[in-house]
Coordinates of C-alpha atoms in Angstrom, one line a residue:
M191 CA 0.0 0.0 0.0
K192 CA 1.4 3.3 -1.0
H193 CA 0.5 6.2 1.3
P194 CA -0.6 9.5 -0.2
Y195 CA 0.7 11.3 2.8
A196 CA 4.2 10.1 2.1
V197 CA 4.1 11.5 -1.4
A198 CA 2.8 14.9 -0.1
L199 CA 5.5 14.9 2.6
A200 CA 8.3 14.2 0.0
T201 CA 7.0 17.0 -2.2
A202 CA 6.9 19.5 0.7
L203 CA 10.4 18.5 1.7
V204 CA 11.8 19.2 -1.7
A205 CA 10.7 22.8 -1.3
S206 CA 12.4 23.0 2.1
C207 CA 15.6 21.5 0.8
A208 CA 15.8 24.3 -1.8
L209 CA 16.1 26.7 1.1
L210 CA 19.2 25.0 2.4
T211 CA 21.6 26.8 0.0
G212 CA 22.5 29.7 2.2
C213 CA 25.7 28.2 3.5
S214 CA 28.8 29.5 1.8
E215 CA 30.1 25.9 1.5
T216 CA 27.1 24.7 -0.5
G217 CA 28.3 23.3 -3.8
Q218 CA 31.9 23.0 -2.7
P219 CA 33.7 19.6 -3.1
V220 CA 34.2 17.5 0.0
D221 CA 36.4 14.5 0.4
F222 CA 35.3 11.9 3.0
N223 CA 38.3 9.7 2.3
A224 CA 39.7 10.3 5.8
G225 CA 42.2 7.6 6.7
G226 CA 42.6 6.5 3.1
K227 CA 45.9 6.3 1.3
P228 CA 47.1 9.8 0.4
D229 CA 48.7 10.2 -3.1
G230 CA 52.2 8.7 -3.0
A231 CA 51.9 7.5 0.6
A232 CA 52.1 4.0 2.1
P233 CA 48.7 2.3 2.7
V234 CA 47.2 2.8 6.1
K235 CA 47.0 -0.4 8.1
P236 CA 43.5 -0.8 9.5
V237 CA 42.9 -1.4 13.2
D238 CA 41.4 -4.9 12.6
A239 CA 40.8 -7.4 9.8
D240 CA 37.2 -6.4 9.4
T241 CA 37.9 -2.8 8.6
R242 CA 38.0 -2.0 4.9
M243 CA 39.8 1.2 3.9
P244 CA 38.3 3.3 1.1
T245 CA 38.8 1.4 -2.1
G246 CA 38.2 4.3 -4.5
P247 CA 37.7 5.7 -6.9
K248 CA 36.6 8.9 -5.1
S249 CA 33.2 10.2 -6.0
D250 CA 32.6 13.9 -6.8
F251 CA 30.7 14.9 -3.6
R252 CA 29.3 18.4 -3.3
V253 CA 28.2 20.0 -0.1
T254 CA 24.4 20.4 0.2
R255 CA 24.2 21.2 3.9
T256 CA 26.7 21.9 6.8
L257 CA 25.7 21.0 10.4
D258 CA 26.6 23.2 13.3
D259 CA 29.4 20.7 14.3
G260 CA 31.1 21.2 10.9
T261 CA 30.1 17.9 9.4
H262 CA 28.7 17.9 5.9
I263 CA 25.9 16.3 3.9
A264 CA 27.0 16.0 0.4
R265 CA 25.5 14.7 -2.9
T266 CA 26.9 12.9 -5.9
T267 CA 25.5 11.5 -9.1
L268 CA 26.0 7.7 -9.2
K269 CA 26.0 5.9 -12.5
G270 CA 25.6 2.4 -11.2
P271 CA 28.0 0.1 -13.1
K272 CA 26.1 -3.0 -12.1
S273 CA 22.5 -1.8 -12.4
G274 CA 22.9 0.8 -15.2
V275 CA 20.8 3.2 -13.1
T276 CA 21.8 6.8 -12.7
G277 CA 20.6 8.8 -9.7
S278 CA 21.5 11.0 -6.7
V279 CA 23.1 9.7 -3.5
W280 CA 23.7 11.8 -0.4
V281 CA 26.1 10.9 2.3
W282 CA 27.0 12.1 5.8
A283 CA 29.8 11.1 8.2
P284 CA 29.5 11.8 11.9
K285 CA 32.1 13.9 13.8
E286 CA 33.6 10.7 15.2
Y287 CA 34.7 9.7 11.7
Q288 CA 37.3 12.5 11.8
D289 CA 38.5 11.7 15.3
P290 CA 42.2 10.6 15.0
K291 CA 41.6 7.7 17.4
Y292 CA 39.2 6.1 14.8
A293 CA 41.3 7.0 11.8
K294 CA 42.2 3.3 11.2
S295 CA 38.7 1.9 11.9
G296 CA 35.7 1.1 9.9
F297 CA 32.3 2.6 10.7
P298 CA 28.8 1.1 10.5
V299 CA 26.7 2.3 7.6
L300 CA 23.0 3.1 7.8
I301 CA 21.2 3.3 4.4
A302 CA 18.3 5.7 4.9
L303 CA 15.4 5.5 2.5
P304 CA 12.4 7.8 2.1
G305 CA 8.8 6.9 1.7
G306 CA 6.6 7.8 -1.3
L307 CA 8.3 8.2 -4.6
G308 CA 11.1 10.3 -3.2
S309 CA 10.0 13.2 -5.4
P310 CA 11.9 12.1 -8.6
Q311 CA 10.1 14.9 -10.5
D312 CA 12.1 17.5 -8.8
A313 CA 14.4 19.4 -11.2
D314 CA 17.2 19.6 -8.7
G315 CA 17.3 15.8 -8.1
V316 CA 16.2 15.9 -4.5
T317 CA 14.9 12.3 -4.1
N318 CA 15.5 11.6 -0.4
Y319 CA 14.0 13.7 2.3
W320 CA 16.3 12.5 5.0
V321 CA 18.9 15.0 3.8
G322 CA 16.7 18.0 4.9
G323 CA 17.4 20.5 7.7
D324 CA 13.7 20.4 8.7
I325 CA 13.8 16.7 9.6
K326 CA 17.3 16.9 11.1
L327 CA 18.1 13.2 11.0
Q328 CA 21.8 13.9 11.2
E329 CA 21.5 16.3 14.1
N330 CA 19.4 13.8 15.9
L331 CA 21.8 10.9 15.3
T332 CA 24.6 13.1 16.7
R333 CA 22.6 13.6 19.9
W334 CA 21.5 10.0 20.1
T335 CA 25.1 8.8 19.8
A336 CA 26.1 11.1 22.6
E337 CA 23.3 9.6 24.7
G338 CA 24.3 6.0 24.0
K339 CA 21.2 5.3 21.9
S340 CA 23.0 4.9 18.6
L341 CA 26.3 4.0 17.0
P342 CA 28.0 6.8 15.1
F343 CA 26.7 5.7 11.7
I344 CA 27.8 6.8 8.3
V345 CA 24.5 7.7 6.6
V346 CA 24.0 6.9 2.9
M347 CA 20.8 8.3 1.4
P348 CA 20.1 7.2 -2.2
M349 CA 17.1 7.9 -4.4
L350 CA 14.4 5.2 -4.1
N351 CA 12.7 5.4 -7.5
P352 CA 14.1 6.6 -10.8
D353 CA 10.8 7.9 -12.1
T354 CA 7.2 8.5 -11.1
Q355 CA 6.4 4.8 -10.6
Y356 CA 7.0 2.5 -7.7
H357 CA 9.8 -0.1 -8.4
D358 CA 9.7 -1.8 -5.0
S359 CA 13.5 -1.5 -4.8
S360 CA 13.6 -4.6 -7.0
D361 CA 14.9 -5.8 -10.4
I362 CA 11.4 -6.0 -12.0
P363 CA 11.8 -7.6 -15.5
G364 CA 11.8 -4.9 -18.2
Q365 CA 12.4 -2.1 -15.7
Q366 CA 15.4 -0.4 -14.2
K367 CA 17.3 -2.7 -11.8
M368 CA 16.5 -0.9 -8.6
G369 CA 17.3 -3.9 -6.4
T370 CA 20.8 -4.0 -7.8
W371 CA 21.2 -0.3 -7.5
L372 CA 20.3 -0.3 -3.9
T373 CA 22.1 -3.4 -2.6
E374 CA 25.2 -3.3 -4.8
D375 CA 25.9 0.0 -6.5
V376 CA 25.0 2.2 -3.6
V377 CA 26.9 -0.1 -1.2
D378 CA 30.0 -0.1 -3.5
L379 CA 29.8 3.7 -3.5
A380 CA 30.1 3.7 0.3
K381 CA 33.0 1.2 0.2
A382 CA 34.8 3.4 -2.3
N383 CA 34.6 6.6 -0.3
F384 CA 34.5 5.6 3.4
R385 CA 36.1 3.3 6.0
T386 CA 33.5 0.6 6.3
Y387 CA 33.3 -3.0 7.5
R388 CA 33.8 -6.1 5.4
S389 CA 31.3 -8.1 7.4
R390 CA 27.5 -7.6 7.5
D391 CA 28.0 -6.5 11.1
G392 CA 28.5 -3.0 9.7
W393 CA 25.5 -2.7 7.4
A394 CA 21.9 -1.8 8.1
F395 CA 18.9 0.0 6.6
M396 CA 16.4 2.5 7.9
G397 CA 13.3 3.6 5.9
S398 CA 9.7 4.7 6.2
S399 CA 6.7 3.5 4.3
S400 CA 7.9 2.2 0.9
G401 CA 11.4 2.9 2.1
G402 CA 10.7 0.6 5.1
F403 CA 9.6 -2.1 2.7
A404 CA 12.9 -1.7 0.7
G405 CA 15.1 -2.1 3.8
L406 CA 13.1 -5.0 5.2
K407 CA 13.2 -6.8 1.9
S408 CA 16.9 -6.1 1.3
V409 CA 17.9 -7.5 4.7
L410 CA 15.8 -10.7 4.3
K411 CA 16.9 -11.2 0.7
H412 CA 20.6 -10.6 1.4
P413 CA 21.2 -11.6 5.1
D414 CA 24.8 -12.4 4.2
R415 CA 25.4 -8.7 3.4
F416 CA 23.0 -6.8 5.7
K417 CA 22.2 -7.5 9.4
A418 CA 19.5 -5.1 10.5
A419 CA 16.8 -2.7 9.5
I420 CA 14.4 -0.2 11.0
A421 CA 11.1 -0.5 9.0
S422 CA 8.7 2.3 9.9
G423 CA 5.1 1.9 8.7
P424 CA 6.4 -0.4 5.9
D425 CA 4.6 -2.2 3.2
I426 CA 5.0 -5.9 4.0
V427 CA 4.5 -7.3 0.5
P428 CA 5.5 -6.0 -3.0
D429 CA 2.6 -4.2 -4.6
S430 CA 4.0 -2.3 -7.6
P431 CA 1.8 -2.6 -10.7
L432 CA 5.0 -3.1 -12.6
W433 CA 5.1 -6.7 -11.4
A434 CA 2.1 -7.7 -13.6
G435 CA 3.0 -10.9 -15.5
H436 CA 6.0 -11.6 -13.3
Q437 CA 4.7 -13.5 -10.3
A438 CA 7.8 -15.7 -9.8
E439 CA 10.1 -12.6 -9.6
K440 CA 7.6 -10.9 -7.4
D441 CA 7.6 -13.8 -5.0
A442 CA 11.4 -13.7 -4.9
N443 CA 11.1 -10.1 -3.5
N444 CA 8.3 -10.8 -1.0
P445 CA 9.5 -10.3 2.6
E446 CA 7.0 -13.0 3.8
K447 CA 8.4 -15.6 1.4
L448 CA 12.0 -14.5 2.1
A449 CA 11.4 -14.8 5.8
Q450 CA 10.0 -18.3 5.4
R451 CA 13.1 -19.3 3.5
L452 CA 15.4 -17.8 6.1
L453 CA 13.6 -19.7 8.8
Q454 CA 14.0 -22.9 6.9
K455 CA 17.7 -22.3 6.4
G456 CA 18.1 -21.5 10.1
G457 CA 20.0 -18.3 9.6
P458 CA 22.0 -16.1 9.6
D459 CA 20.4 -14.0 12.3
V460 CA 18.8 -10.7 11.3
Y461 CA 17.3 -7.9 13.5
L462 CA 14.2 -6.1 12.3
A463 CA 12.9 -3.1 14.3
F464 CA 9.4 -2.3 13.2
Q465 CA 7.8 1.0 14.0
A466 CA 4.2 2.3 13.8
G467 CA 2.3 5.3 15.2
T468 CA -0.8 4.6 17.3
R469 CA -2.7 7.0 15.0
E470 CA -1.9 5.0 11.9
S471 CA -4.4 2.9 10.0
P472 CA -4.9 -0.8 10.8
A473 CA -3.9 -1.3 7.2
V474 CA -0.4 -0.4 8.4
T475 CA -0.3 -1.9 11.8
L476 CA -2.1 -5.3 11.3
P477 CA 0.3 -6.6 8.6
I478 CA 3.3 -5.8 10.9
Q479 CA 1.7 -7.8 13.7
K480 CA 0.9 -10.6 11.4
F481 CA 4.5 -10.7 10.1
R482 CA 6.0 -10.7 13.5
N483 CA 3.6 -13.5 14.7
A484 CA 4.4 -15.7 11.7
Y485 CA 8.1 -15.1 11.2
G486 CA 9.5 -13.4 14.3
K487 CA 11.3 -16.4 15.7
G488 CA 14.5 -18.4 15.3
P489 CA 17.1 -16.3 13.4
I490 CA 14.5 -13.5 12.7
H491 CA 14.6 -11.2 15.7
T492 CA 12.0 -8.5 15.7
S493 CA 10.8 -5.6 17.9
L494 CA 7.9 -3.2 17.6
Q495 CA 8.1 0.4 18.7
L496 CA 4.6 1.9 19.0
I497 CA 4.8 5.7 18.9
P498 CA 2.1 7.3 21.1
G499 CA 0.0 9.6 18.9
G500 CA 2.3 8.9 16.0
R501 CA 1.2 9.3 12.4
H502 CA 2.7 8.1 9.1
N503 CA 5.6 10.6 8.8
A504 CA 9.3 10.9 9.3
W505 CA 9.1 13.2 12.3
D506 CA 7.1 10.8 14.4
Y507 CA 9.2 7.8 13.3
Q508 CA 12.3 9.5 14.6
K509 CA 10.6 9.6 18.1
G510 CA 10.4 5.8 17.9
M511 CA 14.0 5.6 16.8
A512 CA 15.0 7.7 19.9
D513 CA 12.8 5.6 22.2
G514 CA 14.3 2.2 21.3
S515 CA 14.5 1.2 17.7
L516 CA 17.9 2.6 17.0
K517 CA 19.4 1.1 20.1
F518 CA 17.8 -2.3 19.1
I519 CA 19.8 -2.5 15.9
S520 CA 22.9 -0.7 17.3
D521 CA 23.3 -3.4 19.9
H522 CA 23.7 -5.9 17.1
L523 CA 26.1 -4.0 14.9
K524 CA 29.7 -3.1 15.1
A525 CA 31.0 0.1 16.6
P526 CA 34.2 1.8 15.4
V527 CA 37.3 0.5 17.1
P528 CA 39.7 3.0 18.6
T529 CA 43.4 2.6 17.9
R530 CA 45.4 1.3 20.9
S531 CA 47.8 3.9 22.2

């Protein structure tokens, strides 16, 4: 089920994002390759075997917003070599990423996905509302990290749909390969530009509505690569009209069927933090409960954060993240490792 509110929210946030150009650094290049090999220098030895230093090539990131602590949100255009999809990707690294004591360590990555279409009709390419200064996801993550509620995540914010149709973050036959874009090309972009982890212990999703479905499905389909997701008011089954005539491929991207397969295999363990507001429709909350009752066992660990008075929007979902969902996944992911003195 696609929620009209999510579409309206994304459209409104595009307008607000356009107001974020007052900073003098906006549009300037930024290099997140801290700790990588400088030109002509010897390779940096990582603090542990799980840390992957930036592999390159460096992307052309341009500042779109600067936080009060000096950290940057920056955008690049990714031409996905595996999917063939071209689209915008925003990134942000927390202040801990520049701390010398973590200069040889990987950081966990949180892939944050919007609901709705992600406003692909916007001329400026704003297709992910988590970049905005009105929602303040990055400021909130900074505070939650200080409070011990969150790991210091690198946040990667790709577009969700390449046009004005829902692609269910999947490789639908005859359509652009959005599943490959999200789980391979976007991931490879993060590995190329940041210190990350080789293991799945450093990779998670967060998304609302159709973005929640994308994260949920991606973890269940690729549990060898991703370990956790926060799924806020998600669709539980694929429902894009583009699936017509492709039932087998649709089933292969159905979280219910993927969960059943994971239960039969007995692992690996995944951690799924569901969220819903108490003022949301039963059409949102009942499928979540049904999924948890049927599949929330064995290697599939689930939680449900009910948000008092919460509606189907990004602001309310962040309240649930602060109240427990973010800590639920952080407890099962890998924190950066300080260098021994």
